[in-house]
Coordinates of C-alpha atoms in Angstrom, one line a residue:
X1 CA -36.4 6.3 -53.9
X2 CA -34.0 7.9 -51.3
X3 CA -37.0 8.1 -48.5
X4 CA -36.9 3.8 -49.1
X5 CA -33.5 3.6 -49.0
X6 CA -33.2 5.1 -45.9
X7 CA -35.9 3.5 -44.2
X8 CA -34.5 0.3 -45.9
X9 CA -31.4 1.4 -44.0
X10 CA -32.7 2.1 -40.5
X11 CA -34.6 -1.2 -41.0
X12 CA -31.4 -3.4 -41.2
X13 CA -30.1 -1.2 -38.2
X14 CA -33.0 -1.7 -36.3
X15 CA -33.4 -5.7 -37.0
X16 CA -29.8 -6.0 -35.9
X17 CA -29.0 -7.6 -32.3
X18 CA -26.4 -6.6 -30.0
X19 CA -23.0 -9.0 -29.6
X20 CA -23.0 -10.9 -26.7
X21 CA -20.7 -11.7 -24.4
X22 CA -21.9 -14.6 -23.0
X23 CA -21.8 -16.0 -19.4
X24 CA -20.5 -18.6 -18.3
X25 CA -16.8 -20.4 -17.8
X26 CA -14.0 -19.6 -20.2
X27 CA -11.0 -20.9 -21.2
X28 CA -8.3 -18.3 -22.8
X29 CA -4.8 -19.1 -24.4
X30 CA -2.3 -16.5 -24.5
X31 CA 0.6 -17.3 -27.4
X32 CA 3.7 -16.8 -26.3
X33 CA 7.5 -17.5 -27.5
X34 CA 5.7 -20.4 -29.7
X35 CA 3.6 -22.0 -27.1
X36 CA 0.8 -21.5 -25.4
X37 CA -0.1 -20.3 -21.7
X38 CA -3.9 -21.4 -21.0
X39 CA -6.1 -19.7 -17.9
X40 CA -9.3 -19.4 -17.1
X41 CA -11.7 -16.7 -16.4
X42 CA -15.5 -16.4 -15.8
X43 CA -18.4 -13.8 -17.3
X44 CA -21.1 -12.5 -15.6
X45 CA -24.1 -10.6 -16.6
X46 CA -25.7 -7.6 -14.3
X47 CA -27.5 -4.8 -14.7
X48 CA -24.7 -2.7 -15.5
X49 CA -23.2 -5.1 -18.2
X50 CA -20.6 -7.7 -17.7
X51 CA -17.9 -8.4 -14.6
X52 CA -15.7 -11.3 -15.1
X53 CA -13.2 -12.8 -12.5
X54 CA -9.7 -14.2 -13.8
X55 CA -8.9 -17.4 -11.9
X56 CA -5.6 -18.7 -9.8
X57 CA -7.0 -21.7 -7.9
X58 CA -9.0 -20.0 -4.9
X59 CA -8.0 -16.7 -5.8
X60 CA -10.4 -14.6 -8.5
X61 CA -9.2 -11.5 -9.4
X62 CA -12.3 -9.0 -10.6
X63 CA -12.7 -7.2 -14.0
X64 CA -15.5 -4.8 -13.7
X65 CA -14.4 -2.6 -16.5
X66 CA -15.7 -4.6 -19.6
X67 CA -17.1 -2.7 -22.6
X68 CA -18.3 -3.9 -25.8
X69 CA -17.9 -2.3 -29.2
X70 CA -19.6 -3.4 -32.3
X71 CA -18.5 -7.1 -32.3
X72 CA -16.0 -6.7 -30.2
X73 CA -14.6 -6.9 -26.0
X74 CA -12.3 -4.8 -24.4
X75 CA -11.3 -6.0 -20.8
X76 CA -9.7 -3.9 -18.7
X77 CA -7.0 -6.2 -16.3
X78 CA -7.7 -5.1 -12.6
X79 CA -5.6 -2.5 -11.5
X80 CA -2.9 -3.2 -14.1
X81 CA -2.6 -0.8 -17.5
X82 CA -3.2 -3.5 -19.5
X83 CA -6.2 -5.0 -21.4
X84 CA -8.0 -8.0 -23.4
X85 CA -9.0 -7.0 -26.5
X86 CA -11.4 -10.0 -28.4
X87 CA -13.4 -10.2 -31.3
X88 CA -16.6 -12.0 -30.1
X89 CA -17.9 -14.8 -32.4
X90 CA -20.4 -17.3 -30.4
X91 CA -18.8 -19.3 -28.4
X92 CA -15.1 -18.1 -29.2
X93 CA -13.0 -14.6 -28.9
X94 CA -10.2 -14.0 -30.9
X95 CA -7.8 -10.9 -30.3
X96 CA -5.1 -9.8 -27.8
X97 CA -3.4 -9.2 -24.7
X98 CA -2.3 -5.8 -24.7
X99 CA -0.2 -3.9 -22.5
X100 CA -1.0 -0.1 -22.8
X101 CA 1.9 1.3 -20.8
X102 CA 4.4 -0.2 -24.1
X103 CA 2.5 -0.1 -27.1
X104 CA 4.4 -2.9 -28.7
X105 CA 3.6 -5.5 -26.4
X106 CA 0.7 -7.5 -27.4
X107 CA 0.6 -11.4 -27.4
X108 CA -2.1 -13.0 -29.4
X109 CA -5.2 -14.3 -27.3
X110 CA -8.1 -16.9 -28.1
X111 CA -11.2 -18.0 -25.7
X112 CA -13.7 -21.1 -25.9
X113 CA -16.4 -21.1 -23.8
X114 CA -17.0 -24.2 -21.1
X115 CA -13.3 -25.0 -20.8
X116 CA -11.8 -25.5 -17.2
X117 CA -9.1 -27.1 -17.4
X118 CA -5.5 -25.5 -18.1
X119 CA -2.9 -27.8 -20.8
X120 CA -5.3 -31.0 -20.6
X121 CA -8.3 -32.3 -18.7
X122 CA -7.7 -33.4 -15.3
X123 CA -7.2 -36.8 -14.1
X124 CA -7.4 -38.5 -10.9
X125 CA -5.3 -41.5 -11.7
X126 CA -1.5 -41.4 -10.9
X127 CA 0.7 -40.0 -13.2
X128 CA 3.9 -40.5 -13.4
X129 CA 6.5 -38.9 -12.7
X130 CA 5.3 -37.5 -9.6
X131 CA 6.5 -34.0 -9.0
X132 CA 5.1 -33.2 -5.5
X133 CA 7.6 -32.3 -2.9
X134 CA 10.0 -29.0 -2.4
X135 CA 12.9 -28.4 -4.4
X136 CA 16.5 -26.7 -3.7
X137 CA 16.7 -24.8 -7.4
X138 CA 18.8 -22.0 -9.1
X139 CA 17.6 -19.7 -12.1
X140 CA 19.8 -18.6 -15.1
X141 CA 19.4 -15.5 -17.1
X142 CA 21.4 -14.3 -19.5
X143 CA 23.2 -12.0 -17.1
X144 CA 23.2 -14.1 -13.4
X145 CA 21.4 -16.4 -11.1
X146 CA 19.2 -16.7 -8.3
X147 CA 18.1 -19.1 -5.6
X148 CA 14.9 -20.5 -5.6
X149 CA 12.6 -23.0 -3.7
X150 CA 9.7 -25.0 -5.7
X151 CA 6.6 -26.2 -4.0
X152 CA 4.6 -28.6 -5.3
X153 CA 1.7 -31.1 -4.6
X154 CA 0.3 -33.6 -7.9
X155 CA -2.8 -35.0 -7.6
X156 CA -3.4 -37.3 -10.3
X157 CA -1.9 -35.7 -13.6
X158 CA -2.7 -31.9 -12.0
X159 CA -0.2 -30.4 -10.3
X160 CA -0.1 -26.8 -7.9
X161 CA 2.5 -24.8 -6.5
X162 CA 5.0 -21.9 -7.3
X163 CA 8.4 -20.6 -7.3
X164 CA 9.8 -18.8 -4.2
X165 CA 12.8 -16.4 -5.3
X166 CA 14.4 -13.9 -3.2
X167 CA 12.8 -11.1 -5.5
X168 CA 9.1 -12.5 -4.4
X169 CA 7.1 -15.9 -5.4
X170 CA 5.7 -16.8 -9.0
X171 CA 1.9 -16.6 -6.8
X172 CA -0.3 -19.4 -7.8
X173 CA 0.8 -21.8 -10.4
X174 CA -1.8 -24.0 -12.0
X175 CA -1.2 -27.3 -14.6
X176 CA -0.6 -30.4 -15.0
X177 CA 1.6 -33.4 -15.9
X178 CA 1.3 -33.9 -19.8
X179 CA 3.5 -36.7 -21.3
X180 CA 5.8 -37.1 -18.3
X181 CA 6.5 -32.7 -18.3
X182 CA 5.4 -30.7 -15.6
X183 CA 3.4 -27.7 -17.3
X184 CA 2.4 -24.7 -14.7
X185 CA 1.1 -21.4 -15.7
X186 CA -0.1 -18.1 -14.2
X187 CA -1.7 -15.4 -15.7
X188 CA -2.9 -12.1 -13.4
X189 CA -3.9 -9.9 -15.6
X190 CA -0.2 -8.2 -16.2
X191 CA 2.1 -11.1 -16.4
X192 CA 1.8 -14.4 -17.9
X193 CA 4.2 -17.2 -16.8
X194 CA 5.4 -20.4 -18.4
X195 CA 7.1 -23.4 -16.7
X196 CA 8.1 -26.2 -18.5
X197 CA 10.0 -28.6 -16.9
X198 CA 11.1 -32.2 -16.8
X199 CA 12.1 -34.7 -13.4
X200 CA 14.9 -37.3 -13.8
X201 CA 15.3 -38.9 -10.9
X202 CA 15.4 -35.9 -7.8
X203 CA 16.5 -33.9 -10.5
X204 CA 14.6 -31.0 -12.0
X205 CA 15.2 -29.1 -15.1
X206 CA 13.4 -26.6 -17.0
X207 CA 12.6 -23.7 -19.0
X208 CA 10.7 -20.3 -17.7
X209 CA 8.9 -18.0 -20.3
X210 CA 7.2 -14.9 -19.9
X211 CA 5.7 -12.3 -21.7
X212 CA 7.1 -12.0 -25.5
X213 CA 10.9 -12.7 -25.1
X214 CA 12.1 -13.1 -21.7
X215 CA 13.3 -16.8 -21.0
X216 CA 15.1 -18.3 -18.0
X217 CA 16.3 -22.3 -17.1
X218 CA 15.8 -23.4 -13.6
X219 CA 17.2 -26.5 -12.3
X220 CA 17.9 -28.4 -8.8
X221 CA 17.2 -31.4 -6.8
X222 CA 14.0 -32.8 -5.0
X223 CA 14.9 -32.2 -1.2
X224 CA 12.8 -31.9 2.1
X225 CA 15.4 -29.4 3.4
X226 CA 15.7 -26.5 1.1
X227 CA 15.6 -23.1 1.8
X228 CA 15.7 -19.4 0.9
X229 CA 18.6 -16.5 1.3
X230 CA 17.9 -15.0 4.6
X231 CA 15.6 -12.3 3.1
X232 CA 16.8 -9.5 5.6
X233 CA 20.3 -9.8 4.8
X234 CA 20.0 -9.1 1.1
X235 CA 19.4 -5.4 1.2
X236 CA 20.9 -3.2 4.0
X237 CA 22.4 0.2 4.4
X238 CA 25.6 1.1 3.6
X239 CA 28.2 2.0 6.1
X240 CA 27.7 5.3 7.8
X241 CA 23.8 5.4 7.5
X242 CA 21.4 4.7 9.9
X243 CA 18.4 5.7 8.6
X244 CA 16.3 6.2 5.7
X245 CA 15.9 9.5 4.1
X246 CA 14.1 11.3 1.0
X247 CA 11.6 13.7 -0.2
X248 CA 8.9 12.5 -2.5
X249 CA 5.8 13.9 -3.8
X250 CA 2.3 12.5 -2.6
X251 CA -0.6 12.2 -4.9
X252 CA -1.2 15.9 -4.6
X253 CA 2.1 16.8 -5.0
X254 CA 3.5 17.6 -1.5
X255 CA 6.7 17.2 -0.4
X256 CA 7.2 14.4 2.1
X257 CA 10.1 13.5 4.3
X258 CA 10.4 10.2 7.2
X259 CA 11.1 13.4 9.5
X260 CA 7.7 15.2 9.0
X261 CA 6.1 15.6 12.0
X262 CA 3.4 12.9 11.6
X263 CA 6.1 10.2 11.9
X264 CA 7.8 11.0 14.9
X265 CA 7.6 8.6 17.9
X266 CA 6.1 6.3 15.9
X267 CA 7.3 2.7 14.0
X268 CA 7.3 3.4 10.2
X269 CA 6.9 0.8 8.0
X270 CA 8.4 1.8 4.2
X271 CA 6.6 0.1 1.1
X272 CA 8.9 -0.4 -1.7
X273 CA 6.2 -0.8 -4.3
X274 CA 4.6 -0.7 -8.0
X275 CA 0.9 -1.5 -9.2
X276 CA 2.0 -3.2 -11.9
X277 CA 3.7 -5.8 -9.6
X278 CA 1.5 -9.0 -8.5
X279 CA 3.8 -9.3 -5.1
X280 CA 3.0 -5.8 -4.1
X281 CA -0.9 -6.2 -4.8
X282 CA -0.2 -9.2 -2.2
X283 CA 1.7 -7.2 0.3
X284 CA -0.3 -4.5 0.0
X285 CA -3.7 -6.2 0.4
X286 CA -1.6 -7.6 3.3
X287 CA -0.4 -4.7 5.1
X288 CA -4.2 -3.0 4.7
X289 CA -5.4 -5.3 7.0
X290 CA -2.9 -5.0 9.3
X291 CA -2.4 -1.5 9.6
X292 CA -6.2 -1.2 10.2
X293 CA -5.9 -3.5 13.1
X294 CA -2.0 -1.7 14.3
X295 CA -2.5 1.9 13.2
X296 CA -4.0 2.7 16.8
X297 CA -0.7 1.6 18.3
X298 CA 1.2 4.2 16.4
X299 CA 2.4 2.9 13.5
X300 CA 2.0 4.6 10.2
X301 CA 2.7 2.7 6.5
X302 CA 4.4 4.8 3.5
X303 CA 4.2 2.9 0.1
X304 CA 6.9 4.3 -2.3
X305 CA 5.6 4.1 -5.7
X306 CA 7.9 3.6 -8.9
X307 CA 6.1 3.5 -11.6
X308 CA 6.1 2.2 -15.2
X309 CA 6.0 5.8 -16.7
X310 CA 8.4 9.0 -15.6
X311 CA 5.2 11.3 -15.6
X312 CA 4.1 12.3 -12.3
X313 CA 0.4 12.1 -13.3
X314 CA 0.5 9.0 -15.3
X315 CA 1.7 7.6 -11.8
X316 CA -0.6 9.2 -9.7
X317 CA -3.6 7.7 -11.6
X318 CA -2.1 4.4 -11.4
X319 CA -1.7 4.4 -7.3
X320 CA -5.1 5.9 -7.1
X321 CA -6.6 3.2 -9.2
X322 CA -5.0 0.9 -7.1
X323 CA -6.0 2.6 -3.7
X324 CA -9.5 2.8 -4.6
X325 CA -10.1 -1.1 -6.0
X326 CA -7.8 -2.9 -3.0
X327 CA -9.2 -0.2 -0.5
X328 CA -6.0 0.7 0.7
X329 CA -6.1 3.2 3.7
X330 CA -2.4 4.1 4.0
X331 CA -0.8 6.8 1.8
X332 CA 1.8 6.8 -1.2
X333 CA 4.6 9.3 -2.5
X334 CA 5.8 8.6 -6.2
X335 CA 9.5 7.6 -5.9
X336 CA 10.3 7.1 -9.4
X337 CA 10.5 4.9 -12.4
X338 CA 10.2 0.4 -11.7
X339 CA 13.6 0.3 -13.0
X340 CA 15.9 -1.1 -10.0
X341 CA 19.4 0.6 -10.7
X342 CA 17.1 3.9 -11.0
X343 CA 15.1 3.1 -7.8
X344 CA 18.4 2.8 -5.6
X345 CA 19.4 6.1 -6.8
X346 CA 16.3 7.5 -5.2
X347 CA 17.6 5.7 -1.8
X348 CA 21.5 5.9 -2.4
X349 CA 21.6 4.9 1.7
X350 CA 20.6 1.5 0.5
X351 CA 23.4 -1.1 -0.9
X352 CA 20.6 -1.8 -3.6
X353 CA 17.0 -2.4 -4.5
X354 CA 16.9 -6.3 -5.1
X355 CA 13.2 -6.5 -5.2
X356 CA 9.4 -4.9 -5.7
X357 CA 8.0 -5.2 -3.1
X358 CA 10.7 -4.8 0.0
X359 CA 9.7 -3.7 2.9
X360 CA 12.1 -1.1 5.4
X361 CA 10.9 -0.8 9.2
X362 CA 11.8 2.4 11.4
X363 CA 11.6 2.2 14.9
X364 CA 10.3 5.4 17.2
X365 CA 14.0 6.8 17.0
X366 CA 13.8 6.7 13.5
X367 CA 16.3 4.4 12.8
X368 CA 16.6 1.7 10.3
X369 CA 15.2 -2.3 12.2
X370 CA 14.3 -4.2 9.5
X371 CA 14.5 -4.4 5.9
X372 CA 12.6 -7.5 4.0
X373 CA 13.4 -8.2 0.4
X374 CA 10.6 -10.1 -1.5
X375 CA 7.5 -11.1 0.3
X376 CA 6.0 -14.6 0.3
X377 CA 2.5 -14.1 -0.6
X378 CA -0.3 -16.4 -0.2
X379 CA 0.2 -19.1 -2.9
X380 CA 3.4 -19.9 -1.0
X381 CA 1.0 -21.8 1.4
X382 CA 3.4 -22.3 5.2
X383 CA 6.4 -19.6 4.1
X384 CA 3.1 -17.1 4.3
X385 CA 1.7 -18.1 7.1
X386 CA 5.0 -17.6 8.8
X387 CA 5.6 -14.3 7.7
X388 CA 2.2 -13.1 9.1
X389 CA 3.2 -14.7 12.4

């Protein structure tokens, strides 16, 4: 009786099928404060098991870390430490966005397959209002404001664009027009972004939400002519310093310094910088290029890494992740922790540290040029262009 259980046993094992994740277009909602934050994101099948690519308009960010247990998908985000984690069921997933680096941030999560559209099908009549044009806005947290310049173009009831802030842009912002709101969302594989807003008039209005609690209003007026804070004015060095100085560990743990030998008599370019920040993943992919086609001309690039954890290793593992799926080819020192009161403590010749990513220029002499704040990536369309030029 026990030798046809068993076989009984290994029988139902045997007749059972593997869950799969099949490929094809998806579209996932993310829950959040009470409403929901759509995106899209595509599986593939290979011979090693599954890829998938998240999508921003032209942009597709790759997930090649996809493994599935029992009936169930775990997606690792890109370079971020964060994950998807679905129960597979047909044609839907059910499950989570998890963060790993803070255990209790998770937001619920849901996929369909063959969805691609974000909060409702797209349209090409006219829909009004219409929302294209560039706005002069101001954001309000509990605590202050900040400046900000909205880009937008609508065609029919879909609308693209983003938010350019003196601490970086919102990257690419995706939606549409649904009952007269303007509904844009991003999500990157670490953040997800909410904008809800409404247009009376030239005037704007709106609510921001991202991740589980953090909200923010915007609001402003349609206008040709707006513009940014000059972003090297907004982070400087105090009075009595010329330079930049510190002594931060590299990846092996040596000591570095701007005044090693391998910087003299030549322009240093300083990376204020995180992996978990979508901005620096732009900059950085960015200034790869570039120092590949500069380095020759004696320039060398030092990211400064601050980090989501105070443990050196945890850190290191997170830069080298990074490094090895962007194929970055300049080196990084771990500065500290991604809190900003705690970064300028690190460089107390600096009035502050505004933003992740800014960007700090030495000339031959070693002396303090330039400092950037913020860096207008590639969904801010022109304002990129002319800060490759």
């Amino acid at each position: 009786m026990r030798f046809l259980l068993f076989s009984a046993f290994i029988l139902l094992l045997s007749c059972q099928q593997p869950i799969e994740l099949k490929p094809g277009t998806w579209r996932g909602v993310i829950a959040l404060q009470g409403k929901e934050l759509p995106f899209i994101f595509d599986i593939q099948k290979n011979d090693n098991g599954y890829i998938a690519y998240l999508h921003n308009l032209e942009e597709r960010i790759l997930l090649d870390e996809i493994t599935i247990r029992e009936d169930s998908v775990y997606m690792t985000l890109h370079i971020f430490d964060a994950d998807l984690r679905a129960k597979i069921d047909g044609d839907q997933m059910t499950g989570t966005f998890y963060k790993k680096y803070a255990p209790d941030f998770s937001l619920p999560f849901t996929a369909s397959m063959g969805g691609d559209f974000y909060f409702e099908k797209v349209s090409p009549e006219p829909v009004q209002p219409d929302y294209s044009g560039k706005y002069q806005l101001e954001f309000k947290t509990d605590k202050d404001t900040y400046a900000s310049v909205g880009i937008f173009e609508q065609q029919g009831n879909r609308v693209t664009g983003t938010f350019l802030t003196p601490m970086g842009d919102y990257r690419y912002l995706d939606g549409n027009v649904v009952g007269g709101q303007l509904m844009l969302g991003t999500f990157d594989g670490n953040h997800a972004f909410l904008f809800i807003a409404s247009l009376k008039g030239d005037s704007l209005k709106g609510d921001y939400y991202s991740g589980k609690s953090s909200h923010e209003t915007f609001y402003g007026v349609r206008n040709p002519d707006a513009k940014m804070p000059d972003p090297e004015a907004l982070t400087y060095l105090k009075d009595g310093f010329k330079t930049v100085d510190f002594s931060f560990p590299d990846l092996q743990g040596n000591l570095v310094k701007p005044s090693d030998d391998r910087f003299k008599n030549k322009v240093v370019i300083l990376q204020i910088f995180g992996t978990w920040c979508p901005n620096c993943m732009d900059e950085t992919k960015f200034l790869s290029k570039w120092y590949l086609e500069n380095h020759d001309r004696g320039v060398e690039i030092l990211g400064l890494a601050y980090e989501r954890k105070a443990d050196f290793q945890y850190a290191v593992e997170r830069v080298n992740k990074m490094k090895s799926k962007l194929g970055v080819p300049y080196e990084f020192v771990i500065a500290g922790i991604n809190d900003k009161e705690e970064a300028a403590k690190t460089l107390p010749m600096l009035n502050r540290v505004l933003a992740f990513p800014t960007t700090i220029i030495l000339g031959k002499d070693g002396l303090v040029k330039h400092i950037y704040t913020g860096f207008e990536g590639p969904g801010t369309g022109i304002y990129h262009e002319r800060f490759r030029e």
